Amino acid sequence: MALGPRLDLRQSQQLVMTPQLQQAIKLLALSNLEIEAFIAEEIERNPLLEQERDEDRELSASSDDDGFGDAPEPESADTLLSGNDGDGEAQLDIDASAFDEDGPGDRIEAGPSSGLGMDDLAGGGEGDIESLAMSDISLVDHLGEQAAAVFSGHRLMIAGQLIERIDETGYLRADLLRLSHQLSVPMSELEDVLETIQGFDPTGVGARDLAECLALQAREADRYDPCMAKLIDHLDLVARGEFARLKRMCRVDDEDLADMIAELRGYDPKPGCRFGGEPVQQVVPDIFIRRTASGWSVELNAATLPRLIVNRSYYAELGDAKKEAEGKAWLDECLTNANWLVKALDQRARTIVKVASELTKRQAGFFERGVAALKPLTLREIAEVIDMHESTVSRATSNKYLSCDRGVFELKYFFTSGVSAGEDGEEASSEAVKSEIRHLIDNEDKILSDDKLVVLLKDKGFTVARRTVAKYREAMGIGSSVERRRRRKLSSRAA
């Protein structure tokens, strides 16, 4: 066989990601609030894009009766889609894993489903979330105001350096010796300023560890006697429940020790947490799910999703005024980008509603009976049913929140792994198992070991191993049986 150069013609197919397609895929992964910010930027950049107002809709609806029917009307998403080739959703349904990714809409009814009996979900902390959200002053600012009223000049500068090193929980995270060298100030003066800061509100702020934080609060309450000081110095023994040893060290009886422990439990171990560096951001749902007579109603939250229109009359006006080739090319580009953005937003809305509708059908048991009826589900299962790629479903569920009668949940919450639920081979969601474990522990009269939990779960229809119970318990932040028994013993002593 002779070797030599030659020319060959070959045909091949290659997927090309155009800039518009990359933009559409990026929009699918954004939440409604992020879309709103993106649209605001595009409106400023593109003169042909406008946000539709209520009066525009009324004028558009009555334009045929006003004698101005020949005037060009702004194009909406529905108008643009009517001239499409029918492959709008297919353009978004693409596996772009090789590329980097960084409102009421039209109501679409999901398939019929059974009734919804709404039981409240257990859980939730005792903190007042709304009051935290309303607190717009940070701990640093709060301490800075107090320092400005007490210090001045050189000592105010030292106080500012110390306050900057106090974390959000109220503890000082700094090496005083190193800070003394950095600021070129005597160690005694640094400690004197810190002592003054530790007297600021909230009580306990500026402490370097838990013991010092509790001691500051005990002094403020005039309870820091030698017995309390000894108890605070040995918090490790309190945690381990070695009360007999503590009684000998503090030289108190059972009643006095119980009073001292109750006093400690009333102190705040993280005094800085009542302030915040930034206001708590509330979650705005992207999708609403409601029960109707015919089934589940799935709709987008249009309150955070403005409706865009393309002003073709303005384009025609500018096109007549600008005869230069460069100006015409720029206007044509603006029109193309505006048309594509309107279609991409409409495709995004339809894709999200399609995914949410199928998700609602698959997890109907959750909406009826709660987390115990949550089923194991993967992105691939949803993708196969709606005939889309798995990566498309992943983008459609990223950073999206669902609002229903049971609360607000991230869409990713409904995709959980499965564990064996019985001899018939049926699987149950890991979230359902976690919920049952928490319910058993919250209602235990006698402390349940992990082995006992395995037996009780099997009676409930969940066949899980002991190591699985331990893993789920630790993931929920629940201590072992030894820790829970020690905590109960400590509580009974304090009571």
CSV table of C-alpha atoms in Angstrom, one decimal:
chain,number,residue,atom,x,y,z
A,1,MET,CA,0.0,0.0,0.0
A,2,ALA,CA,1.5,3.3,-1.1
A,3,LEU,CA,1.8,6.1,1.4
A,4,GLY,CA,1.3,9.6,0.2
A,5,PRO,CA,-0.8,12.8,0.7
A,6,ARG,CA,-4.4,12.9,-0.6
A,7,LEU,CA,-7.6,14.9,-0.2
A,8,ASP,CA,-10.8,13.3,1.3
A,9,LEU,CA,-14.3,14.6,1.6
A,10,ARG,CA,-16.1,13.6,4.8
A,11,GLN,CA,-19.6,14.5,6.1
A,12,SER,CA,-20.1,14.8,9.8
A,13,GLN,CA,-22.7,16.2,12.2
A,14,GLN,CA,-21.7,18.5,15.0
A,15,LEU,CA,-23.8,20.3,17.7
A,16,VAL,CA,-23.1,24.0,17.6
A,17,MET,CA,-24.0,26.1,20.6
A,18,THR,CA,-25.0,29.5,19.3
A,19,PRO,CA,-24.9,32.5,21.6
A,20,GLN,CA,-28.7,32.7,21.7
A,21,LEU,CA,-29.0,29.0,22.6
A,22,GLN,CA,-26.4,29.4,25.4
A,23,GLN,CA,-28.4,32.4,26.7
A,24,ALA,CA,-31.7,30.4,26.6
A,25,ILE,CA,-30.0,27.5,28.6
A,26,LYS,CA,-28.7,30.0,31.1
A,27,LEU,CA,-32.1,31.6,31.5
A,28,LEU,CA,-33.6,28.2,32.3
A,29,ALA,CA,-31.4,27.8,35.4
A,30,LEU,CA,-32.2,31.3,36.8
A,31,SER,CA,-34.9,31.9,39.4
A,32,ASN,CA,-37.7,34.4,38.8
A,33,LEU,CA,-35.9,37.1,40.8
A,34,GLU,CA,-32.7,36.6,38.8
A,35,ILE,CA,-34.8,36.7,35.6
A,36,GLU,CA,-36.3,40.0,36.7
A,37,ALA,CA,-32.9,41.6,37.1
A,38,PHE,CA,-31.7,40.2,33.8
A,39,ILE,CA,-34.8,41.6,32.0
A,40,ALA,CA,-34.2,45.0,33.5
A,41,GLU,CA,-30.6,45.0,32.1
A,42,GLU,CA,-31.9,43.9,28.7
A,43,ILE,CA,-34.5,46.7,28.6
A,44,GLU,CA,-31.8,49.3,29.2
A,45,ARG,CA,-29.6,47.8,26.5
A,46,ASN,CA,-32.2,47.2,23.8
A,47,PRO,CA,-34.5,50.1,22.8
A,48,LEU,CA,-37.0,47.8,21.1
A,49,LEU,CA,-37.8,45.9,24.3
A,50,GLU,CA,-40.6,47.1,26.6
A,51,GLN,CA,-42.3,45.8,29.7
A,52,GLU,CA,-46.0,45.4,29.0
A,53,ARG,CA,-48.3,47.4,31.3
A,54,ASP,CA,-51.9,46.9,32.1
A,55,GLU,CA,-53.0,49.9,29.9
A,56,ASP,CA,-51.1,48.4,27.0
A,57,ARG,CA,-53.1,45.1,27.3
A,58,GLU,CA,-56.4,47.0,27.4
A,59,LEU,CA,-55.3,49.1,24.4
A,60,SER,CA,-54.2,46.1,22.5
A,61,ALA,CA,-57.5,44.3,23.2
A,62,SER,CA,-59.6,47.3,21.9
A,63,SER,CA,-57.3,48.4,19.0
A,64,ASP,CA,-59.6,46.9,16.3
A,65,ASP,CA,-62.5,49.1,17.4
A,66,ASP,CA,-60.5,52.3,17.5
A,67,GLY,CA,-59.9,52.7,13.8
A,68,PHE,CA,-56.2,52.1,14.1
A,69,GLY,CA,-56.2,48.4,13.1
A,70,ASP,CA,-53.5,49.0,10.5
A,71,ALA,CA,-50.9,50.2,12.9
A,72,PRO,CA,-48.3,47.7,13.8
A,73,GLU,CA,-48.7,46.3,17.3
A,74,PRO,CA,-46.0,45.2,19.7
A,75,GLU,CA,-45.3,41.5,19.5
A,76,SER,CA,-45.9,39.3,22.5
A,77,ALA,CA,-44.5,35.8,23.2
A,78,ASP,CA,-47.6,34.2,21.8
A,79,THR,CA,-47.4,36.1,18.5
A,80,LEU,CA,-43.7,35.1,18.1
A,81,LEU,CA,-44.3,31.5,18.9
A,82,SER,CA,-47.1,31.2,16.4
A,83,GLY,CA,-44.6,31.9,13.6
A,84,ASN,CA,-42.1,29.4,15.0
A,85,ASP,CA,-41.4,26.1,13.3
A,86,GLY,CA,-42.6,24.1,16.4
A,87,ASP,CA,-39.1,23.3,17.7
A,88,GLY,CA,-39.0,26.0,20.4
A,89,GLU,CA,-38.8,23.6,23.4
A,90,ALA,CA,-36.4,21.3,21.6
A,91,GLN,CA,-33.9,24.2,21.4
A,92,LEU,CA,-33.8,24.3,25.2
A,93,ASP,CA,-33.7,20.5,25.5
A,94,ILE,CA,-30.0,19.9,25.0
A,95,ASP,CA,-27.2,18.3,26.9
A,96,ALA,CA,-24.7,21.1,27.4
A,97,SER,CA,-22.6,19.5,30.1
A,98,ALA,CA,-19.5,20.3,28.2
A,99,PHE,CA,-20.2,24.0,28.5
A,100,ASP,CA,-20.0,26.2,31.6
A,101,GLU,CA,-23.2,27.2,33.3
A,102,ASP,CA,-22.8,29.6,35.6
A,103,GLY,CA,-45.0,35.1,37.7
A,104,PRO,CA,-48.7,34.5,37.0
A,105,GLY,CA,-48.1,33.0,33.7
A,106,ASP,CA,-50.7,31.1,31.7
A,107,ARG,CA,-52.2,28.6,34.1
A,108,ILE,CA,-51.7,25.0,33.0
A,109,GLU,CA,-53.7,22.3,34.7
A,110,ALA,CA,-52.0,19.1,35.8
A,111,GLY,CA,-53.7,15.8,35.5
A,112,PRO,CA,-56.5,14.9,37.9
A,113,SER,CA,-55.4,13.8,41.3
A,114,SER,CA,-57.0,12.8,44.5
A,115,GLY,CA,-58.0,15.2,47.3
A,116,LEU,CA,-55.6,17.0,49.5
A,117,GLY,CA,-55.8,16.6,53.3
A,118,MET,CA,-53.5,19.3,54.7
A,119,ASP,CA,-51.7,18.4,57.9
A,120,ASP,CA,-49.1,20.8,59.3
A,121,LEU,CA,-45.5,19.8,59.0
A,122,ALA,CA,-43.7,19.3,62.2
A,123,GLY,CA,-40.5,21.2,63.0
A,124,GLY,CA,-39.4,24.8,62.8
A,125,GLY,CA,-37.5,26.7,65.4
A,126,GLU,CA,-38.7,29.0,68.1
A,127,GLY,CA,-37.0,32.0,66.7
A,128,ASP,CA,-39.0,34.9,65.3
A,129,ILE,CA,-37.9,35.0,61.7
A,130,GLU,CA,-39.9,38.1,60.9
A,131,SER,CA,-38.3,40.1,63.7
A,132,LEU,CA,-34.9,39.0,62.6
A,133,ALA,CA,-35.6,40.1,59.0
A,134,MET,CA,-36.7,43.5,60.3
A,135,SER,CA,-33.4,43.9,62.2
A,136,ASP,CA,-31.3,46.0,59.8
A,137,ILE,CA,-28.4,46.8,62.2
A,138,SER,CA,-25.4,44.6,62.4
A,139,LEU,CA,-23.6,43.6,65.5
A,140,VAL,CA,-20.5,45.5,64.4
A,141,ASP,CA,-22.6,48.7,63.9
A,142,HIS,CA,-24.3,48.2,67.3
A,143,LEU,CA,-21.0,47.8,69.1
A,144,GLY,CA,-19.5,50.7,67.2
A,145,GLU,CA,-22.2,53.1,68.3
A,146,GLN,CA,-21.5,52.2,71.9
A,147,ALA,CA,-17.8,52.5,71.5
A,148,ALA,CA,-18.1,56.0,70.0
A,149,ALA,CA,-20.0,57.0,73.1
A,150,VAL,CA,-17.4,55.7,75.5
A,151,PHE,CA,-14.0,56.0,73.7
A,152,SER,CA,-12.3,58.7,71.8
A,153,GLY,CA,-9.0,59.2,70.0
A,154,HIS,CA,-6.4,56.5,70.2
A,155,ARG,CA,-8.6,54.1,72.4
A,156,LEU,CA,-11.5,54.4,69.9
A,157,MET,CA,-9.2,53.2,67.2
A,158,ILE,CA,-8.2,50.2,69.4
A,159,ALA,CA,-11.9,49.5,70.1
A,160,GLY,CA,-12.7,49.6,66.4
A,161,GLN,CA,-10.0,47.0,65.7
A,162,LEU,CA,-11.3,44.7,68.4
A,163,ILE,CA,-14.9,45.1,67.3
A,164,GLU,CA,-14.0,44.2,63.7
A,165,ARG,CA,-12.6,40.9,65.0
A,166,ILE,CA,-15.8,39.9,66.8
A,167,ASP,CA,-17.8,37.3,64.7
A,168,GLU,CA,-21.5,37.2,64.2
A,169,THR,CA,-22.0,35.0,67.3
A,170,GLY,CA,-20.4,37.7,69.5
A,171,TYR,CA,-17.0,36.0,70.2
A,172,LEU,CA,-13.7,37.7,69.7
A,173,ARG,CA,-11.6,35.8,67.2
A,174,ALA,CA,-8.2,37.4,67.6
A,175,ASP,CA,-4.9,36.7,69.2
A,176,LEU,CA,-4.4,39.7,71.6
A,177,LEU,CA,-0.6,39.3,71.7
A,178,ARG,CA,-0.3,39.4,67.9
A,179,LEU,CA,-2.8,42.3,67.7
A,180,SER,CA,-0.8,44.2,70.3
A,181,HIS,CA,2.3,43.9,68.1
A,182,GLN,CA,0.3,44.9,65.0
A,183,LEU,CA,-1.2,48.0,66.6
A,184,SER,CA,2.0,48.8,68.6
A,185,VAL,CA,0.0,49.3,71.8
A,186,PRO,CA,0.7,47.8,75.2
A,187,MET,CA,-1.0,44.6,76.1
A,188,SER,CA,-2.4,46.1,79.3
A,189,GLU,CA,-4.2,48.9,77.3
A,190,LEU,CA,-5.6,46.3,74.8
A,191,GLU,CA,-7.0,44.2,77.6
A,192,ASP,CA,-8.4,47.3,79.3
A,193,VAL,CA,-10.3,48.3,76.2
A,194,LEU,CA,-11.5,44.7,75.7
A,195,GLU,CA,-12.8,44.7,79.2
A,196,THR,CA,-14.9,47.8,78.5
A,197,ILE,CA,-16.3,46.3,75.3
A,198,GLN,CA,-17.3,43.2,77.2
A,199,GLY,CA,-19.6,45.4,79.2
A,200,PHE,CA,-21.5,46.5,76.1
A,201,ASP,CA,-24.9,45.3,75.0
A,202,PRO,CA,-25.6,42.4,74.4
A,203,THR,CA,-24.2,40.9,77.6
A,204,GLY,CA,-21.4,38.4,76.9
A,205,VAL,CA,-20.2,40.0,73.7
A,206,GLY,CA,-16.4,40.1,73.2
A,207,ALA,CA,-15.8,36.8,75.1
A,208,ARG,CA,-13.0,34.5,73.8
A,209,ASP,CA,-14.7,31.2,74.7
A,210,LEU,CA,-18.0,29.9,76.1
A,211,ALA,CA,-16.9,29.9,79.7
A,212,GLU,CA,-15.9,33.6,79.5
A,213,CYS,CA,-19.3,34.4,77.8
A,214,LEU,CA,-21.3,32.7,80.5
A,215,ALA,CA,-19.1,34.3,83.2
A,216,LEU,CA,-19.8,37.7,81.8
A,217,GLN,CA,-23.6,37.1,81.9
A,218,ALA,CA,-23.3,35.6,85.4
A,219,ARG,CA,-21.6,38.8,86.6
A,220,GLU,CA,-24.2,40.9,85.0
A,221,ALA,CA,-26.9,38.9,86.8
A,222,ASP,CA,-24.9,39.2,90.1
A,223,ARG,CA,-24.7,35.4,90.3
A,224,TYR,CA,-20.9,35.0,89.8
A,225,ASP,CA,-20.0,33.6,93.2
A,226,PRO,CA,-17.2,31.1,93.8
A,227,CYS,CA,-19.5,28.1,93.3
A,228,MET,CA,-20.8,29.4,90.0
A,229,ALA,CA,-17.2,30.2,88.9
A,230,LYS,CA,-16.1,26.7,89.7
A,231,LEU,CA,-19.1,25.3,87.7
A,232,ILE,CA,-18.4,27.5,84.7
A,233,ASP,CA,-14.7,26.5,84.8
A,234,HIS,CA,-15.8,22.8,84.4
A,235,LEU,CA,-18.4,22.9,81.7
A,236,ASP,CA,-17.0,19.7,80.3
A,237,LEU,CA,-18.2,17.9,83.4
A,238,VAL,CA,-21.6,19.4,83.0
A,239,ALA,CA,-21.8,18.2,79.4
A,240,ARG,CA,-20.8,14.7,80.5
A,241,GLY,CA,-23.4,14.7,83.4
A,242,GLU,CA,-20.9,14.0,86.2
A,243,PHE,CA,-23.0,15.7,88.8
A,244,ALA,CA,-21.5,13.9,91.8
A,245,ARG,CA,-18.1,15.2,91.0
A,246,LEU,CA,-19.4,18.7,90.4
A,247,LYS,CA,-21.1,18.7,93.8
A,248,ARG,CA,-17.8,17.9,95.5
A,249,MET,CA,-15.9,20.5,93.6
A,250,CYS,CA,-18.5,23.3,94.1
A,251,ARG,CA,-19.3,22.1,97.6
A,252,VAL,CA,-23.1,22.3,97.1
A,253,ASP,CA,-26.0,20.0,97.5
A,254,ASP,CA,-28.4,18.6,94.9
A,255,GLU,CA,-30.8,21.5,95.1
A,256,ASP,CA,-28.1,24.2,94.8
A,257,LEU,CA,-26.5,22.4,91.9
A,258,ALA,CA,-29.8,22.2,90.1
A,259,ASP,CA,-30.4,25.9,90.6
A,260,MET,CA,-27.0,26.7,89.2
A,261,ILE,CA,-27.5,24.5,86.2
A,262,ALA,CA,-30.9,26.1,85.6
A,263,GLU,CA,-29.2,29.5,85.8
A,264,LEU,CA,-26.6,28.5,83.1
A,265,ARG,CA,-29.4,27.2,80.8
A,266,GLY,CA,-31.0,30.6,80.9
A,267,TYR,CA,-27.8,32.4,79.6
A,268,ASP,CA,-27.3,33.0,75.8
A,269,PRO,CA,-24.3,31.1,74.5
A,270,LYS,CA,-24.3,33.1,71.3
A,271,PRO,CA,-25.3,36.7,72.3
A,272,GLY,CA,-24.4,38.2,68.9
A,273,CYS,CA,-26.9,36.1,67.0
A,274,ARG,CA,-29.7,38.5,67.9
A,275,PHE,CA,-28.2,40.9,65.4
A,276,GLY,CA,-27.3,40.2,61.8
A,277,GLY,CA,-24.9,41.5,59.2
A,278,GLU,CA,-27.5,41.4,56.5
A,279,PRO,CA,-31.3,41.2,56.7
A,280,VAL,CA,-32.7,37.7,56.4
A,281,GLN,CA,-33.9,37.2,52.8
A,282,GLN,CA,-37.3,35.6,52.4
A,283,VAL,CA,-37.8,33.0,49.8
A,284,VAL,CA,-40.1,34.1,46.9
A,285,PRO,CA,-41.7,31.0,45.3
A,286,ASP,CA,-41.4,30.6,41.5
A,287,ILE,CA,-44.3,28.2,41.2
A,288,PHE,CA,-47.7,28.0,42.9
A,289,ILE,CA,-49.5,24.6,43.2
A,290,ARG,CA,-53.2,24.6,44.3
A,291,ARG,CA,-55.9,22.0,44.3
A,292,THR,CA,-58.8,22.6,42.0
A,293,ALA,CA,-61.9,20.6,41.2
A,294,SER,CA,-60.2,18.9,38.2
A,295,GLY,CA,-56.8,18.3,39.8
A,296,TRP,CA,-53.7,20.2,40.5
A,297,SER,CA,-53.2,23.8,39.2
A,298,VAL,CA,-49.6,24.6,38.4
A,299,GLU,CA,-48.7,28.2,37.5
A,300,LEU,CA,-45.7,30.5,37.5
A,301,ASN,CA,-45.4,33.5,39.9
A,302,ALA,CA,-45.9,36.4,37.5
A,303,ALA,CA,-45.5,38.9,40.3
A,304,THR,CA,-41.7,38.5,39.8
A,305,LEU,CA,-41.8,37.8,36.1
A,306,PRO,CA,-42.6,40.9,33.9
A,307,ARG,CA,-44.1,40.4,30.5
A,308,LEU,CA,-41.9,41.6,27.6
A,309,ILE,CA,-43.1,43.0,24.2
A,310,VAL,CA,-41.2,44.0,21.1
A,311,ASN,CA,-42.2,47.5,19.9
A,312,ARG,CA,-42.2,47.1,16.1
A,313,SER,CA,-43.7,50.5,15.5
A,314,TYR,CA,-40.7,52.1,17.1
A,315,TYR,CA,-38.5,49.8,15.0
A,316,ALA,CA,-40.3,51.1,11.8
A,317,GLU,CA,-39.9,54.7,12.9
A,318,LEU,CA,-36.2,54.3,13.5
A,319,GLY,CA,-35.8,52.4,10.3
A,320,ASP,CA,-37.2,55.2,8.2
A,321,ALA,CA,-35.0,57.8,10.0
A,322,LYS,CA,-31.8,55.8,9.7
A,323,LYS,CA,-30.8,55.0,6.2
A,324,GLU,CA,-27.2,54.2,6.9
A,325,ALA,CA,-26.1,50.6,6.6
A,326,GLU,CA,-24.5,50.6,10.0
A,327,GLY,CA,-27.6,52.0,11.7
A,328,LYS,CA,-29.9,49.5,9.9
A,329,ALA,CA,-27.6,46.6,10.9
A,330,TRP,CA,-27.7,47.7,14.5
A,331,LEU,CA,-31.5,47.9,14.5
A,332,ASP,CA,-31.8,44.5,12.9
A,333,GLU,CA,-29.6,43.0,15.5
A,334,CYS,CA,-31.7,44.6,18.3
A,335,LEU,CA,-34.9,43.2,16.7
A,336,THR,CA,-33.4,39.8,16.4
A,337,ASN,CA,-32.2,39.8,20.0
A,338,ALA,CA,-35.5,41.0,21.3
A,339,ASN,CA,-37.5,38.4,19.4
A,340,TRP,CA,-35.2,35.7,20.6
A,341,LEU,CA,-35.4,36.8,24.3
A,342,VAL,CA,-39.2,36.9,24.2
A,343,LYS,CA,-39.3,33.4,22.8
A,344,ALA,CA,-36.6,32.1,25.2
A,345,LEU,CA,-38.6,33.4,28.2
A,346,ASP,CA,-41.8,31.8,26.9
A,347,GLN,CA,-40.0,28.5,26.3
A,348,ARG,CA,-38.5,28.7,29.8
A,349,ALA,CA,-42.0,29.2,31.3
A,350,ARG,CA,-43.4,26.2,29.4
A,351,THR,CA,-40.5,24.0,30.3
A,352,ILE,CA,-40.7,24.8,34.1
A,353,VAL,CA,-44.5,24.3,34.2
A,354,LYS,CA,-44.1,21.0,32.3
A,355,VAL,CA,-41.5,19.7,34.8
A,356,ALA,CA,-43.5,21.0,37.8
A,357,SER,CA,-46.7,19.4,36.6
A,358,GLU,CA,-45.1,16.0,36.2
A,359,LEU,CA,-43.4,16.4,39.6
A,360,THR,CA,-46.8,17.1,41.1
A,361,LYS,CA,-48.2,14.0,39.7
A,362,ARG,CA,-45.3,11.8,40.8
A,363,GLN,CA,-45.3,13.2,44.4
A,364,ALA,CA,-49.1,13.5,44.8
A,365,GLY,CA,-48.8,11.5,48.0
A,366,PHE,CA,-46.7,14.2,49.6
A,367,PHE,CA,-49.4,16.8,49.0
A,368,GLU,CA,-52.0,14.5,50.4
A,369,ARG,CA,-50.3,12.9,53.5
A,370,GLY,CA,-47.1,14.8,54.0
A,371,VAL,CA,-43.4,13.8,54.0
A,372,ALA,CA,-44.1,10.3,55.1
A,373,ALA,CA,-45.6,9.6,51.6
A,374,LEU,CA,-42.7,11.1,49.7
A,375,LYS,CA,-41.5,8.7,47.0
A,376,PRO,CA,-37.9,8.2,45.7
A,377,LEU,CA,-37.5,10.2,42.5
A,378,THR,CA,-34.7,11.0,40.1
A,379,LEU,CA,-34.2,13.6,37.4
A,380,ARG,CA,-34.0,10.9,34.8
A,381,GLU,CA,-37.5,9.6,35.6
A,382,ILE,CA,-39.0,13.0,35.0
A,383,ALA,CA,-37.0,13.5,31.9
A,384,GLU,CA,-38.1,10.2,30.3
A,385,VAL,CA,-41.8,11.0,30.9
A,386,ILE,CA,-41.7,14.5,29.5
A,387,ASP,CA,-39.3,13.5,26.7
A,388,MET,CA,-36.5,15.9,27.6
A,389,HIS,CA,-32.9,15.5,28.5
A,390,GLU,CA,-31.9,15.0,32.1
A,391,SER,CA,-29.8,18.2,32.1
A,392,THR,CA,-32.8,20.2,31.0
A,393,VAL,CA,-34.8,19.0,34.0
A,394,SER,CA,-31.9,19.7,36.3
A,395,ARG,CA,-31.7,23.3,35.1
A,396,ALA,CA,-35.5,23.7,35.3
A,397,THR,CA,-35.4,22.7,39.0
A,398,SER,CA,-32.3,24.7,40.0
A,399,ASN,CA,-32.9,27.7,42.3
A,400,LYS,CA,-36.7,27.2,42.0
A,401,TYR,CA,-39.1,27.1,44.9
A,402,LEU,CA,-42.6,25.6,45.0
A,403,SER,CA,-45.4,27.0,47.2
A,404,CYS,CA,-48.3,24.8,48.3
A,405,ASP,CA,-50.6,24.5,51.3
A,406,ARG,CA,-47.8,22.6,53.2
A,407,GLY,CA,-45.3,25.4,52.8
A,408,VAL,CA,-42.5,26.5,50.5
A,409,PHE,CA,-40.1,23.8,49.2
A,410,GLU,CA,-37.2,23.8,46.8
A,411,LEU,CA,-37.9,21.7,43.8
A,412,LYS,CA,-34.7,19.7,44.5
A,413,TYR,CA,-36.3,18.6,47.8
A,414,PHE,CA,-38.6,16.2,45.9
A,415,PHE,CA,-35.8,14.3,44.3
A,416,THR,CA,-34.6,11.9,47.0
A,417,SER,CA,-32.9,8.5,47.1
A,418,GLY,CA,-34.7,5.4,48.0
A,419,VAL,CA,-34.3,2.8,50.7
A,420,SER,CA,-36.0,-0.6,51.0
A,421,ALA,CA,-39.4,-0.4,52.6
A,422,GLY,CA,-40.4,-4.1,52.9
A,423,GLU,CA,-40.1,-7.6,51.5
A,424,ASP,CA,-42.1,-6.7,48.4
A,425,GLY,CA,-39.2,-4.8,47.1
A,426,GLU,CA,-41.0,-1.4,47.2
A,427,GLU,CA,-38.7,1.6,48.0
A,428,ALA,CA,-39.4,4.5,50.3
A,429,SER,CA,-37.9,8.0,50.2
A,430,SER,CA,-35.0,8.7,52.4
A,431,GLU,CA,-36.8,11.8,53.6
A,432,ALA,CA,-39.8,9.7,54.7
A,433,VAL,CA,-37.4,7.5,56.7
A,434,LYS,CA,-35.8,10.6,58.3
A,435,SER,CA,-39.2,12.0,59.2
A,436,GLU,CA,-40.2,8.7,60.9
A,437,ILE,CA,-36.9,8.6,62.8
A,438,ARG,CA,-37.4,12.1,64.1
A,439,HIS,CA,-41.0,11.3,65.0
A,440,LEU,CA,-40.0,8.3,67.0
A,441,ILE,CA,-37.2,10.2,68.9
A,442,ASP,CA,-39.4,13.2,69.6
A,443,ASN,CA,-42.0,11.0,71.2
A,444,GLU,CA,-39.8,8.6,73.0
A,445,ASP,CA,-40.6,8.0,76.7
A,446,LYS,CA,-37.6,5.8,77.2
A,447,ILE,CA,-34.4,6.6,75.3
A,448,LEU,CA,-34.3,4.5,72.1
A,449,SER,CA,-31.1,3.0,70.8
A,450,ASP,CA,-30.4,2.7,67.1
A,451,ASP,CA,-31.1,-1.0,67.3
A,452,LYS,CA,-34.5,-0.3,68.8
A,453,LEU,CA,-35.2,2.3,66.1
A,454,VAL,CA,-34.4,-0.3,63.5
A,455,VAL,CA,-37.1,-2.6,65.0
A,456,LEU,CA,-39.7,0.1,65.3
A,457,LEU,CA,-39.0,1.2,61.7
A,458,LYS,CA,-39.5,-2.3,60.5
A,459,ASP,CA,-42.9,-2.4,62.2
A,460,LYS,CA,-43.7,0.8,60.3
A,461,GLY,CA,-42.8,-0.9,57.0
A,462,PHE,CA,-39.2,0.5,56.6
A,463,THR,CA,-36.5,-2.1,56.4
A,464,VAL,CA,-33.2,-0.3,57.0
A,465,ALA,CA,-29.9,-1.2,58.5
A,466,ARG,CA,-28.6,0.1,61.8
A,467,ARG,CA,-25.8,2.1,60.1
A,468,THR,CA,-28.4,3.8,57.9
A,469,VAL,CA,-30.4,4.8,61.0
A,470,ALA,CA,-27.2,6.2,62.5
A,471,LYS,CA,-26.3,8.1,59.3
A,472,TYR,CA,-29.8,9.7,59.0
A,473,ARG,CA,-29.9,10.6,62.7
A,474,GLU,CA,-26.5,12.3,62.5
A,475,ALA,CA,-27.5,14.1,59.3
A,476,MET,CA,-30.5,15.6,61.2
A,477,GLY,CA,-28.3,16.7,64.1
A,478,ILE,CA,-29.8,14.3,66.6
A,479,GLY,CA,-27.5,12.9,69.2
A,480,SER,CA,-26.9,9.3,70.0
A,481,SER,CA,-28.9,7.5,72.7
A,482,VAL,CA,-26.1,8.2,75.2
A,483,GLU,CA,-26.1,11.9,74.5
A,484,ARG,CA,-29.9,12.1,74.6
A,485,ARG,CA,-30.0,10.2,77.9
A,486,ARG,CA,-27.3,12.5,79.4
A,487,ARG,CA,-29.3,15.6,78.1
A,488,ARG,CA,-32.5,14.3,79.7
A,489,LYS,CA,-30.7,13.7,83.0
A,490,LEU,CA,-29.3,17.2,82.9
A,491,SER,CA,-32.8,18.7,82.2
A,492,SER,CA,-34.3,16.7,85.0
A,493,ARG,CA,-31.6,18.1,87.4
A,494,ALA,CA,-32.2,21.6,86.2
A,495,ALA,CA,-36.0,21.2,86.6
